[in-house]
Short mmCIF file of C-alpha atoms in Angstrom, two decimals:
data_model
loop_
_atom_site.label_atom_id
_atom_site.label_comp_id
_atom_site.label_asym_id
_atom_site.label_seq_id
_atom_site.Cartn_x
_atom_site.Cartn_y
_atom_site.Cartn_z
CA MET A 26 -19.90 226.37 50.30
CA MET A 27 -19.11 226.19 46.59
CA VAL A 28 -19.85 222.79 45.11
CA ASP A 29 -16.99 221.16 43.22
CA GLU A 30 -17.95 220.80 39.56
CA ARG A 31 -17.19 217.08 39.83
CA LEU A 32 -20.23 216.77 42.13
CA SER A 33 -22.62 218.58 39.81
CA ARG A 34 -24.06 215.27 38.63
CA MET A 35 -23.67 211.54 39.13
CA SER A 36 -21.05 210.26 36.72
CA TRP A 37 -18.05 207.98 36.29
CA SER A 38 -14.29 208.42 36.24
CA VAL A 39 -12.24 206.16 34.02
CA GLY A 40 -9.13 204.40 35.31
CA GLU A 41 -6.56 201.93 34.03
CA TRP A 42 -5.50 198.94 36.08
CA THR A 43 -2.04 197.44 35.64
CA PRO A 44 -1.61 193.97 37.17
CA PRO A 45 1.11 193.67 39.82
CA ASP A 46 4.37 192.05 38.76
CA ASP A 47 4.03 189.35 41.40
CA ALA A 48 0.56 188.21 40.26
CA ARG A 49 0.99 184.45 39.78
CA ARG A 50 -2.41 183.10 38.81
CA PRO A 51 -3.93 184.04 35.44
CA ARG A 52 -7.09 185.34 37.10
CA ASP A 53 -4.98 187.75 39.17
CA ARG A 54 -3.25 189.20 36.10
CA TRP A 55 -6.28 191.11 34.83
CA GLY A 56 -5.57 194.59 33.56
CA GLY A 57 -7.58 197.15 31.67
CA THR A 58 -10.18 199.89 31.92
CA TYR A 59 -12.45 200.28 34.94
CA TRP A 60 -14.97 202.92 36.01
CA SER A 61 -15.06 204.42 39.49
CA TYR A 62 -18.20 206.12 40.73
CA GLN A 63 -18.38 209.91 40.89
CA PRO A 64 -21.09 210.86 43.44
CA PHE A 65 -23.59 213.67 43.27
CA SER A 66 -23.72 216.57 45.74
CA LEU A 67 -25.91 216.40 48.82
CA ILE A 68 -25.76 220.11 49.67
CA GLU A 69 -26.70 221.36 46.18
CA PRO A 70 -29.13 218.62 45.27
CA ASP A 71 -30.01 217.69 41.73
CA TRP A 72 -32.69 215.49 43.25
CA ARG A 73 -36.06 215.79 44.96
CA ILE A 74 -37.66 213.75 47.71
CA ASP A 75 -41.06 212.32 46.81
CA PRO A 76 -43.94 213.63 48.97
CA GLU A 77 -44.86 210.05 49.94
CA VAL A 78 -41.33 209.41 51.22
CA ALA A 79 -41.27 212.69 53.15
CA THR A 80 -44.66 211.92 54.72
CA GLU A 81 -43.53 208.46 55.81
CA ALA A 82 -40.31 209.88 57.26
CA SER A 83 -42.32 212.38 59.32
CA ARG A 84 -44.56 209.59 60.63
CA VAL A 85 -41.57 207.48 61.74
CA GLU A 86 -39.92 210.52 63.34
CA ARG A 87 -43.08 211.05 65.40
CA ARG A 88 -42.90 207.42 66.51
CA ILE A 89 -39.29 207.87 67.58
CA ARG A 90 -40.12 211.00 69.58
CA ALA A 91 -43.08 209.22 71.20
CA GLN A 92 -40.69 206.58 72.55
CA LYS A 93 -38.84 209.33 74.45
CA PHE A 94 -35.44 208.21 73.21
CA HIS A 95 -34.30 211.75 74.02
CA GLU A 96 -34.56 211.07 77.76
CA SER A 97 -31.23 209.84 79.11
CA THR A 98 -31.44 209.96 82.88
CA GLY A 99 -32.15 207.37 85.54
CA LYS A 100 -33.35 203.95 84.44
CA LEU A 101 -33.68 205.11 80.82
CA GLU A 102 -29.93 205.70 80.76
CA ALA A 103 -29.38 202.05 81.63
CA ILE A 104 -31.90 200.94 79.00
CA SER A 105 -30.19 203.22 76.48
CA ARG A 106 -26.87 201.56 77.24
CA TYR A 107 -28.47 198.15 76.73
CA LEU A 108 -29.83 199.26 73.36
CA LEU A 109 -26.46 200.71 72.42
CA ARG A 110 -24.74 197.44 73.31
CA SER A 111 -27.25 195.47 71.22
CA GLU A 112 -26.70 197.78 68.26
CA ALA A 113 -22.90 197.58 68.54
CA VAL A 114 -23.01 193.79 68.77
CA SER A 115 -25.14 193.66 65.63
CA SER A 116 -22.81 196.06 63.84
CA SER A 117 -19.90 193.81 64.85
CA TYR A 118 -21.64 190.71 63.49
CA ILE A 119 -21.83 192.45 60.11
CA GLU A 120 -18.03 192.68 60.21
CA GLY A 121 -17.62 189.03 61.24
CA LEU A 122 -16.78 189.80 64.89
CA ARG A 123 -18.70 187.23 66.92
CA SER A 124 -18.74 186.74 70.65
CA ASN A 125 -21.40 185.90 73.19
CA ALA A 126 -22.97 188.39 75.54
CA ARG A 127 -21.14 187.12 78.61
CA ASN A 128 -17.67 187.64 77.12
CA ILE A 129 -18.57 191.08 75.79
CA VAL A 130 -20.04 192.30 79.08
CA PHE A 131 -17.09 190.86 81.03
CA GLU A 132 -14.73 192.75 78.72
CA GLU A 133 -16.65 195.98 79.36
CA LEU A 134 -16.53 195.31 83.09
CA LYS A 135 -12.77 194.72 83.04
CA ARG A 136 -12.21 198.04 81.30
CA LEU A 137 -14.46 199.88 83.72
CA GLU A 138 -12.74 198.20 86.66
CA ARG A 139 -9.24 199.06 85.44
CA THR A 140 -9.66 202.48 83.87
CA GLY A 141 -12.99 203.89 85.03
CA THR A 142 -14.38 203.94 81.49
CA VAL A 143 -15.44 201.48 78.82
CA VAL A 144 -14.35 203.90 76.10
CA THR A 145 -10.79 202.60 76.19
CA ASN A 146 -9.02 200.23 73.82
CA SER A 147 -7.37 197.50 75.86
CA GLY A 148 -4.94 196.21 73.25
CA ASN A 149 -6.67 192.84 73.57
CA THR A 150 -7.27 191.18 70.19
CA SER A 151 -10.07 188.81 71.22
CA ALA A 152 -13.43 188.99 69.47
CA ALA A 153 -15.04 190.20 72.70
CA ALA A 154 -12.46 192.99 72.97
CA GLU A 155 -13.08 194.08 69.38
CA VAL A 156 -16.83 194.14 69.98
CA ALA A 157 -16.20 196.18 73.13
CA ASP A 158 -14.19 198.55 70.93
CA ASN A 159 -17.24 198.86 68.67
CA ILE A 160 -19.34 199.72 71.72
CA ALA A 161 -16.76 202.32 72.72
CA ALA A 162 -16.69 203.83 69.24
CA LEU A 163 -20.48 203.97 69.02
CA THR A 164 -20.58 205.58 72.47
CA SER A 165 -18.04 208.15 71.30
CA ALA A 166 -20.03 208.91 68.17
CA VAL A 167 -23.25 209.37 70.12
CA ASN A 168 -21.68 211.45 72.89
CA ARG A 169 -18.87 213.43 71.28
CA LEU A 170 -19.89 213.95 67.67
CA GLY A 171 -23.54 214.14 68.59
CA ALA A 172 -22.84 217.08 70.90
CA ALA A 173 -20.38 218.90 68.61
CA GLU A 174 -21.51 222.24 67.23
CA ASN A 175 -20.00 221.29 63.88
CA ILE A 176 -18.47 218.07 62.62
CA THR A 177 -15.27 218.12 60.58
CA TRP A 178 -13.72 215.45 58.41
CA PRO A 179 -10.83 215.01 60.91
CA ASP A 180 -13.51 214.23 63.53
CA ILE A 181 -14.65 211.28 61.43
CA GLU A 182 -11.05 210.21 60.80
CA SER A 183 -10.50 210.23 64.56
CA LEU A 184 -13.52 207.95 64.95
CA GLN A 185 -11.79 205.46 62.65
CA ALA A 186 -8.59 205.73 64.70
CA GLU A 187 -10.58 205.08 67.87
CA LEU A 188 -12.32 202.07 66.38
CA LEU A 189 -9.28 200.59 64.62
CA PRO A 190 -6.19 201.83 66.48
CA ASP A 191 -3.83 199.25 64.95
CA LEU A 192 -4.30 200.18 61.30
CA ASN A 193 -1.08 200.62 59.34
CA GLN A 194 -2.60 203.30 57.09
CA PRO A 195 -5.41 205.09 58.93
CA GLY A 196 -7.27 208.07 57.56
CA THR A 197 -8.55 208.90 54.11
CA ARG A 198 -7.38 206.32 51.62
CA ASP A 199 -4.88 207.17 48.89
CA ARG A 200 -5.54 204.04 46.81
CA GLN A 201 -8.43 202.79 44.74
CA ASN A 202 -10.66 200.29 46.52
CA TRP A 203 -13.67 198.28 45.41
CA VAL A 204 -16.47 196.09 46.73
CA GLY A 205 -16.88 192.45 45.70
CA GLY A 206 -15.00 190.38 43.16
CA SER A 207 -11.27 189.76 43.40
CA ASP A 208 -9.04 190.94 46.24
CA ILE A 209 -6.32 191.64 43.65
CA HIS A 210 -8.00 193.77 40.98
CA PRO A 211 -11.29 195.62 40.28
CA GLY A 212 -12.07 193.68 37.12
CA GLN A 213 -15.00 191.80 38.67
CA ALA A 214 -16.07 194.37 41.26
CA GLU A 215 -19.72 194.89 42.12
CA PHE A 216 -19.03 198.53 42.92
CA ILE A 217 -15.99 200.80 42.60
CA PRO A 218 -16.02 203.88 44.90
CA PRO A 219 -14.56 207.24 43.86
CA ALA A 220 -10.91 207.47 42.92
CA PRO A 221 -8.66 208.97 45.63
CA ALA A 222 -8.31 212.21 43.67
CA ASP A 223 -12.09 212.64 43.72
CA LEU A 224 -12.58 211.90 47.42
CA MET A 225 -11.92 215.17 49.26
CA PRO A 226 -14.54 217.31 47.47
CA ALA A 227 -17.07 214.55 48.12
CA VAL A 228 -16.27 214.11 51.83
CA GLN A 229 -16.36 217.87 52.39
CA ASP A 230 -19.77 217.95 50.71
CA LEU A 231 -20.87 215.10 53.00
CA VAL A 232 -19.66 216.91 56.14
CA ALA A 233 -21.41 220.12 55.06
CA PHE A 234 -24.64 218.15 54.64
CA MET A 235 -24.23 216.62 58.11
CA ASN A 236 -23.86 220.10 59.58
CA GLY A 237 -26.75 221.76 57.78
CA ALA A 238 -29.16 219.61 55.80
CA ALA A 239 -32.45 221.06 54.62
CA THR A 240 -34.21 217.77 55.37
CA GLY A 241 -35.60 216.11 58.49
CA SER A 242 -33.16 214.20 60.69
CA LEU A 243 -34.25 210.73 59.59
CA ILE A 244 -33.85 211.51 55.90
CA GLN A 245 -30.56 213.25 56.67
CA ALA A 246 -29.29 210.15 58.50
CA GLY A 247 -30.28 207.89 55.63
CA LEU A 248 -28.55 210.03 53.02
CA VAL A 249 -25.41 210.48 55.14
CA HIS A 250 -25.12 206.72 55.59
CA ALA A 251 -25.68 205.89 51.92
CA GLN A 252 -23.24 208.56 50.74
CA PHE A 253 -20.56 207.51 53.24
CA GLU A 254 -20.85 203.86 52.20
CA THR A 255 -20.72 204.96 48.56
CA LEU A 256 -17.55 206.99 49.11
CA HIS A 257 -15.92 204.15 51.11
CA PRO A 258 -13.29 206.71 52.13
CA PHE A 259 -11.18 204.48 54.38
CA ALA A 260 -9.13 201.36 53.78
CA ASP A 261 -10.97 199.66 56.64
CA GLY A 262 -13.84 200.33 59.02
CA ASN A 263 -16.22 201.94 56.52
CA GLY A 264 -19.20 199.81 57.52
CA ARG A 265 -18.87 200.34 61.26
CA ILE A 266 -18.26 204.06 60.93
CA GLY A 267 -21.07 204.47 58.41
CA ARG A 268 -23.48 202.88 60.85
CA ALA A 269 -22.17 205.01 63.73
CA LEU A 270 -22.88 208.12 61.64
CA ILE A 271 -26.56 207.17 61.47
CA HIS A 272 -26.81 207.54 65.23
CA THR A 273 -24.66 210.67 65.24
CA VAL A 274 -27.10 212.40 62.88
CA LEU A 275 -30.17 211.24 64.82
CA VAL A 276 -28.70 212.53 68.09
CA ARG A 277 -27.76 215.88 66.53
CA GLY A 278 -31.30 216.17 65.23
CA GLY A 279 -32.72 215.64 68.72
CA LEU A 280 -34.44 212.34 67.93
CA THR A 281 -32.41 209.92 70.05
CA GLU A 282 -30.26 211.89 72.48
CA GLY A 283 -28.30 209.54 74.74
CA SER A 284 -29.64 206.40 73.07
CA VAL A 285 -29.70 204.58 69.75
CA LEU A 286 -32.22 203.00 67.45
CA PRO A 287 -31.23 199.41 66.55
CA ILE A 288 -31.19 200.19 62.84
CA SER A 289 -28.11 198.03 62.17
CA GLN A 290 -30.12 195.06 63.41
CA VAL A 291 -32.68 195.59 60.65
CA LEU A 292 -30.14 196.42 57.94
CA LEU A 293 -28.17 193.27 58.81
CA THR A 294 -31.20 191.00 58.85
CA ARG A 295 -32.45 192.40 55.54
CA SER A 296 -29.02 192.49 53.95
CA ASP A 297 -30.23 191.74 50.40
CA GLU A 298 -32.70 194.64 50.54
CA TYR A 299 -29.96 196.81 52.05
CA VAL A 300 -27.56 196.15 49.18
CA THR A 301 -30.35 196.63 46.65
CA GLY A 302 -31.20 199.97 48.27
CA LEU A 303 -27.60 201.17 48.18
CA MET A 304 -27.20 200.18 44.53
CA ALA A 305 -30.43 202.02 43.71
CA PHE A 306 -29.04 205.11 45.48
CA ARG A 307 -26.08 204.92 43.10
CA GLY A 308 -28.34 204.32 40.10
CA ILE A 309 -26.43 201.18 39.17
CA PRO A 310 -28.21 198.07 37.86
CA HIS A 311 -27.38 194.75 39.49
CA GLY A 312 -24.57 192.97 37.67
CA ALA A 313 -23.37 196.08 35.85
CA ASP A 314 -19.96 195.61 34.22
CA LEU A 315 -17.65 198.26 35.67
CA ALA A 316 -14.59 197.01 33.77
CA THR A 317 -15.46 197.84 30.19
CA GLU A 318 -14.38 200.28 27.52
CA SER A 319 -17.65 202.22 27.57
CA GLU A 320 -19.13 204.14 30.51
CA PRO A 321 -21.66 202.06 32.50
CA ALA A 322 -25.31 202.80 31.90
CA ARG A 323 -27.41 204.39 34.62
CA GLU A 324 -30.56 202.50 35.60
CA LEU A 325 -32.24 205.18 37.72
CA SER A 326 -32.21 208.96 37.83
CA ILE A 327 -30.68 210.56 40.92
CA SER A 328 -34.11 211.33 42.38
CA GLU A 329 -35.39 207.80 41.69
CA GLY A 330 -32.34 206.28 43.36
CA VAL A 331 -32.49 208.58 46.38
CA ASN A 332 -36.16 207.83 46.97
CA ALA A 333 -35.73 204.07 46.50
CA TRP A 334 -32.97 204.03 49.11
CA LEU A 335 -34.84 206.28 51.54
CA ALA A 336 -37.96 204.11 51.33
CA HIS A 337 -35.86 201.13 52.50
CA PHE A 338 -34.03 203.11 55.19
CA ILE A 339 -37.20 204.66 56.63
CA SER A 340 -38.85 201.23 56.72
CA ALA A 341 -35.81 199.91 58.62
CA ALA A 342 -36.09 202.78 61.11
CA ASP A 343 -39.79 202.02 61.57
CA ASP A 344 -38.98 198.39 62.37
CA ALA A 345 -36.18 199.54 64.67
CA VAL A 346 -38.69 201.50 66.77
CA ASP A 347 -40.70 198.29 67.17
CA LEU A 348 -37.59 196.37 68.24
CA ALA A 349 -36.53 199.02 70.75
CA THR A 350 -40.04 199.22 72.17
CA ALA A 351 -40.20 195.44 72.61
CA LEU A 352 -36.78 195.35 74.28
CA LYS A 353 -37.74 198.12 76.70
CA ALA A 354 -40.85 196.10 77.58
CA GLU A 355 -38.71 193.02 78.28
CA LEU A 356 -36.37 195.05 80.47
CA ASP A 357 -39.38 196.39 82.37
CA GLU A 358 -40.53 192.80 82.85
CA PHE A 359 -37.08 191.87 84.21
CA ASP A 360 -37.34 194.76 86.65
CA ARG A 361 -40.81 193.72 87.84
CA ASP A 362 -39.80 190.06 88.17
CA SER A 363 -36.67 191.00 90.12
CA ARG A 364 -38.67 193.14 92.54
CA GLU A 365 -41.08 190.26 93.08
CA ILE A 366 -38.15 187.89 93.71
CA ILE A 367 -36.71 190.30 96.27
CA ALA A 368 -40.09 190.64 98.00
CA ALA A 369 -40.53 186.85 98.04
CA HIS A 370 -37.05 186.46 99.53
CA ALA A 371 -37.95 188.88 102.33
CA GLN A 372 -41.13 186.96 103.07
CA ARG A 373 -39.32 183.62 102.96
CA THR A 374 -36.56 184.74 105.33
CA GLY A 375 -38.73 186.84 107.61
CA THR A 376 -36.78 190.01 106.79
CA ARG A 377 -37.87 193.44 105.62
CA ILE A 378 -38.02 194.48 102.00
CA PRO A 379 -35.19 197.00 101.38
CA ARG A 380 -36.16 200.67 101.82
CA SER A 381 -37.00 202.67 98.72
CA ASP A 382 -33.64 204.50 98.89
CA SER A 383 -31.66 201.27 99.36
CA THR A 384 -28.60 200.53 97.24
CA VAL A 385 -30.33 197.28 96.27
CA TRP A 386 -32.78 199.21 94.07
CA LYS A 387 -30.04 201.46 92.69
CA ILE A 388 -28.10 198.41 91.56
CA LEU A 389 -31.22 196.89 90.05
CA ASP A 390 -31.71 200.09 88.04
CA VAL A 391 -28.16 200.06 86.63
CA LEU A 392 -28.02 196.35 85.78
CA PRO A 393 -29.21 196.84 82.17
CA LYS A 394 -26.33 199.30 81.78
CA LEU A 395 -23.86 196.60 82.85
CA PRO A 396 -25.27 193.14 83.67
CA ALA A 397 -22.05 192.10 85.44
CA LEU A 398 -20.60 194.10 88.34
CA THR A 399 -17.77 194.11 90.82
CA ILE A 400 -18.07 195.79 94.20
CA ASP A 401 -16.01 198.80 93.12
CA VAL A 402 -17.88 199.26 89.84
CA ALA A 403 -21.26 198.92 91.56
CA ALA A 404 -20.24 201.55 94.12
CA ARG A 405 -19.12 203.89 91.33
CA LEU A 406 -22.28 203.46 89.23
CA THR A 407 -24.63 203.92 92.19
CA GLY A 408 -22.68 206.69 93.94
CA THR A 409 -22.40 204.78 97.19
CA THR A 410 -19.66 203.20 99.32
CA ALA A 411 -18.00 199.88 98.62
CA THR A 412 -19.42 198.51 101.87
CA SER A 413 -22.96 199.47 100.93
CA ALA A 414 -22.51 198.13 97.39
CA GLN A 415 -21.18 194.79 98.65
CA SER A 416 -24.07 194.41 101.09
CA ALA A 417 -26.60 195.12 98.33
CA LEU A 418 -24.93 192.75 95.88
CA GLU A 419 -24.88 189.95 98.44
CA HIS A 420 -28.57 190.61 99.13
CA LEU A 421 -29.33 190.24 95.42
CA VAL A 422 -27.36 186.98 95.31
CA ALA A 423 -29.25 185.61 98.31
CA ALA A 424 -32.55 186.56 96.70
CA GLY A 425 -31.61 184.86 93.43
CA VAL A 426 -31.40 187.93 91.18
CA LEU A 427 -27.62 187.72 90.74
CA GLU A 428 -25.02 185.00 91.01
CA LYS A 429 -21.34 185.14 91.89
CA ARG A 430 -18.77 184.05 89.35
CA SER A 431 -15.24 184.80 88.17
CA VAL A 432 -15.20 187.77 85.79
CA ASP A 433 -11.43 188.20 85.46
CA LYS A 434 -8.27 186.60 86.76
CA GLY A 435 -8.57 186.58 90.53
CA LYS A 436 -11.66 188.80 90.42
CA ARG A 437 -15.13 187.74 91.56
CA GLY A 438 -18.16 189.50 90.20
CA TYR A 439 -21.93 189.54 90.42
CA VAL A 440 -23.74 188.55 87.23
CA SER A 441 -27.31 188.68 85.94
CA ASN A 442 -27.67 185.61 83.73
CA ASP A 443 -31.22 186.70 82.94
CA LEU A 444 -29.99 189.93 81.32
CA LEU A 445 -27.15 188.17 79.50
CA ASN A 446 -29.61 185.63 78.11
CA LEU A 447 -31.93 188.47 77.15
CA LEU A 448 -29.12 190.13 75.19
CA ASN A 449 -28.37 186.87 73.37
CA SER A 450 -32.02 185.99 72.74
CA THR A 451 -32.64 189.54 71.51
CA GLN A 452 -29.87 189.13 68.95
CA ARG A 453 -31.41 185.84 67.83
CA LYS A 454 -34.88 187.33 67.46
CA TRP A 455 -33.52 190.30 65.57
CA ALA A 456 -31.68 187.92 63.23
CA SER A 457 -35.03 186.43 62.19
CA THR A 458 -36.54 187.94 59.05
CA ARG A 459 -39.80 188.18 61.01
CA PHE A 460 -37.95 189.36 64.15
CA ASP A 461 -39.47 186.38 65.96
CA THR A 462 -37.74 182.98 66.14
CA ARG A 463 -41.10 181.31 66.81
CA ILE A 464 -42.14 182.24 63.28
CA SER A 465 -38.84 182.07 61.41
CA PRO A 466 -35.38 180.95 62.61
CA PRO A 467 -32.38 183.29 62.58
CA GLY A 468 -31.35 183.92 59.00
CA ARG A 469 -27.82 184.97 59.90
CA PRO A 470 -25.26 184.09 62.60
CA ALA A 471 -26.46 185.08 66.07
CA PRO A 472 -25.42 184.28 69.65
CA GLY A 473 -26.83 181.30 71.50
CA THR A 474 -28.21 181.38 75.02
CA LEU A 475 -26.49 180.64 78.29
CA PRO A 476 -27.20 177.38 80.11
CA GLU A 477 -30.13 177.50 82.49
CA ARG A 478 -29.27 178.11 86.13
CA ARG A 479 -29.55 175.08 88.40
#
């Protein structure tokens, strides 16, 4: 692929802003010169990765492989789904979409009950429905784009359409956008992405790098994310799609097939470091004036900026391995506790413990995948009959593992409050700058916990 000469180095493109005729307030009538960012090429790099950064990336990749995130069958599939849900919820919180675990899981259950899949937009505009859409989009990115032989730019545009189906102007933007400052003009912007005329060469360069980087998968994922957020190629959804692309790259590289690393959790919790890292990637000093007659100064060389960003991203991935490992341990504890509760119930009632091939155990294995079930959904997920599923669900209610409650209009379901509370408490812990609310409280909005069962 020939590299467009505009990508031969990091630079700026000058633009002129004319205030709209209907601007009423003086502060909205700003007009003048502004500078939009012109990114550097990823496929023909004018940058080098420091040996220390490459060594650390290799170490974290080994940690990821050691966690066997590539295994996606049996109980690990359910755990993977739980991780994916946690990551999508965190990604949604970044965008201001906030709902508790119960509402989100019930929304997923309703979709599965009605359509046979959770990867379906319901047309519902509730916060829970929008978070469920994020889960669907992340699932699509992991499954569809992760398995594609090659990714195209229309593939990424389709991901935006899937995530935000009601946009008036989907697809690659044809207008200048900016980050921070006024909603009306770019005069006070913190960052101004490339002009529309400069976008297509840059996105094609990005796609080519996704399909054939000469780096390890973790470094590739970090650079893809930073470049996508820098290009800000869509009118809406850039953050969510940029985070989904992290997981797409990791899956394609064989690091996390069928699962996700909760990297968004770390990036969200350390938001100041995240923004600092992205600005370093762009070589822009904090507080740089992008609405001036002269071209903005560059604080860092391309290589310095790339390595500063990668150091932050790799550290976030390292922390994400710790978070995923701890969550898997808590899910294992839930499984052990549930089996003990079932055994105690059998002893208390003078009945036999269910056989090893019983539907009771199959349902227990899939609960992390969906902590609220109906009879039909349980039968579908366990590959058994509705009669067998109902009997097993009732057994779990009698033992105290599940409880019955309304999950939709006129529809009764079977719910694990323990797993819903775990999802909420996990979000709270991961919102702590120390990832432990016993040491430091959540530093950002996070779900609460459900009331204790009586």
